[in-house]
Amino acid sequence: MSVLLFKIAIAFAGSVITGGMLRFRNLIDRINSRQQTSVLVLFFVLFRVVPFLIVYVVLQLKARSDVPIFYDAAVNAMRGKIVYRDFWTPYSPLFPYATTLLLWFWNSAEALIFQMILMEGLALWLTWKVYRPEIRDSFVRLLSYLVLPGPLVLCVLGGQEDIWMWLFGVISVMAWQRTRDSLWIGVVMALALITTKALAVLIVVPMLFLVEKPLRYIAGLAVTGLPALGILVMLVGDKFLTPLAFADMPFAPNLWTVLSPLIGDFQPYSKILSWVGVGLTVGISSLGAAVLKQRMSYSKALPILWSLCFCFMMFIHKSSFGNYAFIFLMPMLVNVIDVNNIRHVAALILFNAVVVVHPTYWWGLKTPIFTNWSQLVSTENLIDYLMEVLLVGCLAYFLTLLYRIISHGQHLQTDRLIKLGSTDLRMNHDRGN
């Protein structure tokens, strides 16, 4: 079976499992709180560890996607070489060194995929620990995340590292809950910048408008980030800026690739559009952060801000593509998607299914950017374009949900209704007695 057909099968099976689980969630609700952690661990083993063993141990398939790039950089890091100077990586300076963890025991590209699974598991565990007492239905939300086809494929087959960014995000929430000091949020996010990828800066700036004490937050960023920057400049000069070259490369899908048959080739304006995408993402996210700060706590607001930032980036930036969904799917399920709303669930499942299939299909077509309607006469090209429209349409839908949550405080209204409903029940109970 080809990789594409395999992914189509996973997309279909994962969609059916997710839809069925949420359709009969009354059975999940019967699981008592003491058993929930064990069930989460079981689902993680079934939907992450077991697929890894089947694909890479039983079938003995080789790592694909970006994993060979990770592996080459990690091997150089193991040999004590200096990042950017002695070897190249498109990621942050500490990333190659962090990915050597399992290579000392199993020197294989597949070991990196298993490390990505473990890191996703850590992000899931900490998210569960933080949001279990904070968010209603957090159990079914995180179970849904585990069975969705998108994260499964992006993590196990793609070995993607994007979930590391949210790992630092949830650690920042833990730091805030323990210290109530914005300085430690800044320290954690500075570590995210030097450990994951340059995209982290898109959320680091808007968080300035979300934290309680912005100057303390900036101090936290500086106390960690400035020494790291100084060491980098001393060792490699300006070579640490080389990963930014990726921002000039066109990827699909995003708003520009969907509009391109209508407006013509946007690639001559790539550099301008890159800065437009960055500026709009940071600006819109910062505005959202300022509103959220007035409505809810940092811990509840961060998943919403995170989803806004990276949904909008994936929608507007001309270098965005399907794999970036891995950045925000977990936080979006934590506090954005209403798992009781059939439209939310349908959009989530459709988005995940297309995210699984489109990147492989697009790369198989040699990464086309359609600049004329005549190119869509081809059935293969038309299928690709329709998938792009579906993905961008789902992102637009998610952004609409986020706008309603942020501007109208729908979460707060829901909480009030729950409290009012509970009060009415108590009053009726008292009258009955």
mmCIF file with all atom_site columns, N, CA and C in Angstrom, residues 192-228:
data_model
loop_
_atom_site.group_PDB
_atom_site.id
_atom_site.type_symbol
_atom_site.label_atom_id
_atom_site.label_alt_id
_atom_site.label_comp_id
_atom_site.label_asym_id
_atom_site.label_entity_id
_atom_site.label_seq_id
_atom_site.pdbx_PDB_ins_code
_atom_site.Cartn_x
_atom_site.Cartn_y
_atom_site.Cartn_z
_atom_site.occupancy
_atom_site.B_iso_or_equiv
_atom_site.pdbx_formal_charge
_atom_site.auth_seq_id
_atom_site.auth_comp_id
_atom_site.auth_asym_id
_atom_site.auth_atom_id
_atom_site.pdbx_PDB_model_num
ATOM 1   N N  . ALA A 1 192 ? 11.484 28.393 25.180 1.00 0.00 ? 192 ALA A N  1
ATOM 2   C CA . ALA A 1 192 ? 10.777 27.901 23.994 1.00 0.00 ? 192 ALA A CA 1
ATOM 3   C C  . ALA A 1 192 ? 11.407 28.437 22.718 1.00 0.00 ? 192 ALA A C  1
ATOM 4   N N  . LEU A 1 193 ? 11.770 29.716 22.739 1.00 0.00 ? 193 LEU A N  1
ATOM 5   C CA . LEU A 1 193 ? 12.388 30.336 21.564 1.00 0.00 ? 193 LEU A CA 1
ATOM 6   C C  . LEU A 1 193 ? 13.712 29.689 21.195 1.00 0.00 ? 193 LEU A C  1
ATOM 7   N N  . ILE A 1 194 ? 14.533 29.348 22.180 1.00 0.00 ? 194 ILE A N  1
ATOM 8   C CA . ILE A 1 194 ? 15.864 28.820 21.876 1.00 0.00 ? 194 ILE A CA 1
ATOM 9   C C  . ILE A 1 194 ? 15.880 27.297 21.771 1.00 0.00 ? 194 ILE A C  1
ATOM 10  N N  . THR A 1 195 ? 14.717 26.658 22.014 1.00 0.00 ? 195 THR A N  1
ATOM 11  C CA . THR A 1 195 ? 14.679 25.198 21.956 1.00 0.00 ? 195 THR A CA 1
ATOM 12  C C  . THR A 1 195 ? 13.847 24.673 20.803 1.00 0.00 ? 195 THR A C  1
ATOM 13  N N  . THR A 1 196 ? 12.825 25.401 20.362 1.00 0.00 ? 196 THR A N  1
ATOM 14  C CA . THR A 1 196 ? 11.899 24.850 19.364 1.00 0.00 ? 196 THR A CA 1
ATOM 15  C C  . THR A 1 196 ? 12.160 25.417 17.968 1.00 0.00 ? 196 THR A C  1
ATOM 16  N N  . LYS A 1 197 ? 11.507 26.523 17.635 1.00 0.00 ? 197 LYS A N  1
ATOM 17  C CA . LYS A 1 197 ? 11.678 27.109 16.307 1.00 0.00 ? 197 LYS A CA 1
ATOM 18  C C  . LYS A 1 197 ? 11.306 28.585 16.350 1.00 0.00 ? 197 LYS A C  1
ATOM 19  N N  . ALA A 1 198 ? 11.677 29.295 15.292 1.00 0.00 ? 198 ALA A N  1
ATOM 20  C CA . ALA A 1 198 ? 11.473 30.741 15.261 1.00 0.00 ? 198 ALA A CA 1
ATOM 21  C C  . ALA A 1 198 ? 10.001 31.122 15.330 1.00 0.00 ? 198 ALA A C  1
ATOM 22  N N  . LEU A 1 199 ? 9.101  30.215 14.925 1.00 0.00 ? 199 LEU A N  1
ATOM 23  C CA . LEU A 1 199 ? 7.675  30.505 14.972 1.00 0.00 ? 199 LEU A CA 1
ATOM 24  C C  . LEU A 1 199 ? 7.181  30.854 16.374 1.00 0.00 ? 199 LEU A C  1
ATOM 25  N N  . ALA A 1 200 ? 7.918  30.421 17.390 1.00 0.00 ? 200 ALA A N  1
ATOM 26  C CA . ALA A 1 200 ? 7.503  30.700 18.763 1.00 0.00 ? 200 ALA A CA 1
ATOM 27  C C  . ALA A 1 200 ? 7.403  32.191 19.036 1.00 0.00 ? 200 ALA A C  1
ATOM 28  N N  . VAL A 1 201 ? 8.132  33.005 18.274 1.00 0.00 ? 201 VAL A N  1
ATOM 29  C CA . VAL A 1 201 ? 8.095  34.453 18.512 1.00 0.00 ? 201 VAL A CA 1
ATOM 30  C C  . VAL A 1 201 ? 6.697  35.019 18.237 1.00 0.00 ? 201 VAL A C  1
ATOM 31  N N  . LEU A 1 202 ? 5.931  34.336 17.401 1.00 0.00 ? 202 LEU A N  1
ATOM 32  C CA . LEU A 1 202 ? 4.592  34.818 17.065 1.00 0.00 ? 202 LEU A CA 1
ATOM 33  C C  . LEU A 1 202 ? 3.658  34.801 18.272 1.00 0.00 ? 202 LEU A C  1
ATOM 34  N N  . ILE A 1 203 ? 3.895  33.883 19.217 1.00 0.00 ? 203 ILE A N  1
ATOM 35  C CA . ILE A 1 203 ? 3.071  33.838 20.427 1.00 0.00 ? 203 ILE A CA 1
ATOM 36  C C  . ILE A 1 203 ? 3.734  34.575 21.581 1.00 0.00 ? 203 ILE A C  1
ATOM 37  N N  . VAL A 1 204 ? 5.061  34.650 21.572 1.00 0.00 ? 204 VAL A N  1
ATOM 38  C CA . VAL A 1 204 ? 5.785  35.322 22.649 1.00 0.00 ? 204 VAL A CA 1
ATOM 39  C C  . VAL A 1 204 ? 5.412  36.802 22.718 1.00 0.00 ? 204 VAL A C  1
ATOM 40  N N  . VAL A 1 205 ? 5.263  37.453 21.579 1.00 0.00 ? 205 VAL A N  1
ATOM 41  C CA . VAL A 1 205 ? 4.923  38.887 21.567 1.00 0.00 ? 205 VAL A CA 1
ATOM 42  C C  . VAL A 1 205 ? 3.502  39.131 22.074 1.00 0.00 ? 205 VAL A C  1
ATOM 43  N N  . PRO A 1 206 ? 2.469  38.444 21.555 1.00 0.00 ? 206 PRO A N  1
ATOM 44  C CA . PRO A 1 206 ? 1.116  38.685 22.073 1.00 0.00 ? 206 PRO A CA 1
ATOM 45  C C  . PRO A 1 206 ? 0.959  38.374 23.563 1.00 0.00 ? 206 PRO A C  1
ATOM 46  N N  . MET A 1 207 ? 1.743  37.438 24.075 1.00 0.00 ? 207 MET A N  1
ATOM 47  C CA . MET A 1 207 ? 1.629  37.107 25.496 1.00 0.00 ? 207 MET A CA 1
ATOM 48  C C  . MET A 1 207 ? 1.990  38.289 26.384 1.00 0.00 ? 207 MET A C  1
ATOM 49  N N  . LEU A 1 208 ? 2.718  39.254 25.832 1.00 0.00 ? 208 LEU A N  1
ATOM 50  C CA . LEU A 1 208 ? 3.028  40.479 26.565 1.00 0.00 ? 208 LEU A CA 1
ATOM 51  C C  . LEU A 1 208 ? 1.744  41.194 26.998 1.00 0.00 ? 208 LEU A C  1
ATOM 52  N N  . PHE A 1 209 ? 0.676  41.057 26.184 1.00 0.00 ? 209 PHE A N  1
ATOM 53  C CA . PHE A 1 209 ? -0.586 41.730 26.473 1.00 0.00 ? 209 PHE A CA 1
ATOM 54  C C  . PHE A 1 209 ? -1.540 40.861 27.299 1.00 0.00 ? 209 PHE A C  1
ATOM 55  N N  . LEU A 1 210 ? -1.101 39.641 27.593 1.00 0.00 ? 210 LEU A N  1
ATOM 56  C CA . LEU A 1 210 ? -1.942 38.720 28.356 1.00 0.00 ? 210 LEU A CA 1
ATOM 57  C C  . LEU A 1 210 ? -1.492 38.584 29.806 1.00 0.00 ? 210 LEU A C  1
ATOM 58  N N  . VAL A 1 211 ? -0.184 38.675 30.027 1.00 0.00 ? 211 VAL A N  1
ATOM 59  C CA . VAL A 1 211 ? 0.346  38.451 31.372 1.00 0.00 ? 211 VAL A CA 1
ATOM 60  C C  . VAL A 1 211 ? -0.034 39.600 32.304 1.00 0.00 ? 211 VAL A C  1
ATOM 61  N N  . GLU A 1 212 ? 0.011  39.336 33.601 1.00 0.00 ? 212 GLU A N  1
ATOM 62  C CA . GLU A 1 212 ? -0.411 40.328 34.583 1.00 0.00 ? 212 GLU A CA 1
ATOM 63  C C  . GLU A 1 212 ? 0.572  41.495 34.693 1.00 0.00 ? 212 GLU A C  1
ATOM 64  N N  . LYS A 1 213 ? 1.880  41.187 34.655 1.00 0.00 ? 213 LYS A N  1
ATOM 65  C CA . LYS A 1 213 ? 2.893  42.232 34.777 1.00 0.00 ? 213 LYS A CA 1
ATOM 66  C C  . LYS A 1 213 ? 3.842  42.159 33.577 1.00 0.00 ? 213 LYS A C  1
ATOM 67  N N  . PRO A 1 214 ? 3.556  42.933 32.527 1.00 0.00 ? 214 PRO A N  1
ATOM 68  C CA . PRO A 1 214 ? 4.350  42.858 31.291 1.00 0.00 ? 214 PRO A CA 1
ATOM 69  C C  . PRO A 1 214 ? 5.846  43.116 31.490 1.00 0.00 ? 214 PRO A C  1
ATOM 70  N N  . LEU A 1 215 ? 6.205  44.059 32.363 1.00 0.00 ? 215 LEU A N  1
ATOM 71  C CA . LEU A 1 215 ? 7.628  44.358 32.560 1.00 0.00 ? 215 LEU A CA 1
ATOM 72  C C  . LEU A 1 215 ? 8.363  43.176 33.187 1.00 0.00 ? 215 LEU A C  1
ATOM 73  N N  . ARG A 1 216 ? 7.710  42.479 34.093 1.00 0.00 ? 216 ARG A N  1
ATOM 74  C CA . ARG A 1 216 ? 8.306  41.274 34.680 1.00 0.00 ? 216 ARG A CA 1
ATOM 75  C C  . ARG A 1 216 ? 8.458  40.189 33.613 1.00 0.00 ? 216 ARG A C  1
ATOM 76  N N  . TYR A 1 217 ? 7.474  40.099 32.737 1.00 0.00 ? 217 TYR A N  1
ATOM 77  C CA . TYR A 1 217 ? 7.533  39.134 31.626 1.00 0.00 ? 217 TYR A CA 1
ATOM 78  C C  . TYR A 1 217 ? 8.723  39.439 30.713 1.00 0.00 ? 217 TYR A C  1
ATOM 79  N N  . ILE A 1 218 ? 8.885  40.708 30.354 1.00 0.00 ? 218 ILE A N  1
ATOM 80  C CA . ILE A 1 218 ? 10.021 41.106 29.512 1.00 0.00 ? 218 ILE A CA 1
ATOM 81  C C  . ILE A 1 218 ? 11.335 40.799 30.215 1.00 0.00 ? 218 ILE A C  1
ATOM 82  N N  . ALA A 1 219 ? 11.385 41.028 31.533 1.00 0.00 ? 219 ALA A N  1
ATOM 83  C CA . ALA A 1 219 ? 12.602 40.721 32.297 1.00 0.00 ? 219 ALA A CA 1
ATOM 84  C C  . ALA A 1 219 ? 12.913 39.244 32.232 1.00 0.00 ? 219 ALA A C  1
ATOM 85  N N  . GLY A 1 220 ? 11.886 38.398 32.318 1.00 0.00 ? 220 GLY A N  1
ATOM 86  C CA . GLY A 1 220 ? 12.091 36.959 32.217 1.00 0.00 ? 220 GLY A CA 1
ATOM 87  C C  . GLY A 1 220 ? 12.625 36.546 30.861 1.00 0.00 ? 220 GLY A C  1
ATOM 88  N N  . LEU A 1 221 ? 12.071 37.158 29.798 1.00 0.00 ? 221 LEU A N  1
ATOM 89  C CA . LEU A 1 221 ? 12.586 36.896 28.451 1.00 0.00 ? 221 LEU A CA 1
ATOM 90  C C  . LEU A 1 221 ? 14.053 37.304 28.342 1.00 0.00 ? 221 LEU A C  1
ATOM 91  N N  . ALA A 1 222 ? 14.372 38.466 28.909 1.00 0.00 ? 222 ALA A N  1
ATOM 92  C CA . ALA A 1 222 ? 15.727 39.014 28.779 1.00 0.00 ? 222 ALA A CA 1
ATOM 93  C C  . ALA A 1 222 ? 16.751 38.214 29.565 1.00 0.00 ? 222 ALA A C  1
ATOM 94  N N  . VAL A 1 223 ? 16.413 37.820 30.786 1.00 0.00 ? 223 VAL A N  1
ATOM 95  C CA . VAL A 1 223 ? 17.387 37.154 31.639 1.00 0.00 ? 223 VAL A CA 1
ATOM 96  C C  . VAL A 1 223 ? 17.802 35.795 31.064 1.00 0.00 ? 223 VAL A C  1
ATOM 97  N N  . THR A 1 224 ? 16.934 35.195 30.277 1.00 0.00 ? 224 THR A N  1
ATOM 98  C CA . THR A 1 224 ? 17.264 33.921 29.638 1.00 0.00 ? 224 THR A CA 1
ATOM 99  C C  . THR A 1 224 ? 17.702 34.109 28.192 1.00 0.00 ? 224 THR A C  1
ATOM 100 N N  . GLY A 1 225 ? 16.980 34.966 27.462 1.00 0.00 ? 225 GLY A N  1
ATOM 101 C CA . GLY A 1 225 ? 17.222 35.099 26.036 1.00 0.00 ? 225 GLY A CA 1
ATOM 102 C C  . GLY A 1 225 ? 18.462 35.878 25.654 1.00 0.00 ? 225 GLY A C  1
ATOM 103 N N  . LEU A 1 226 ? 18.769 36.943 26.388 1.00 0.00 ? 226 LEU A N  1
ATOM 104 C CA . LEU A 1 226 ? 19.922 37.771 26.006 1.00 0.00 ? 226 LEU A CA 1
ATOM 105 C C  . LEU A 1 226 ? 21.253 37.036 26.153 1.00 0.00 ? 226 LEU A C  1
ATOM 106 N N  . PRO A 1 227 ? 21.481 36.299 27.258 1.00 0.00 ? 227 PRO A N  1
ATOM 107 C CA . PRO A 1 227 ? 22.734 35.522 27.326 1.00 0.00 ? 227 PRO A CA 1
ATOM 108 C C  . PRO A 1 227 ? 22.832 34.485 26.207 1.00 0.00 ? 227 PRO A C  1
ATOM 109 N N  . ALA A 1 228 ? 21.703 33.841 25.883 1.00 0.00 ? 228 ALA A N  1
ATOM 110 C CA . ALA A 1 228 ? 21.704 32.855 24.800 1.00 0.00 ? 228 ALA A CA 1
ATOM 111 C C  . ALA A 1 228 ? 22.040 33.521 23.466 1.00 0.00 ? 228 ALA A C  1
#
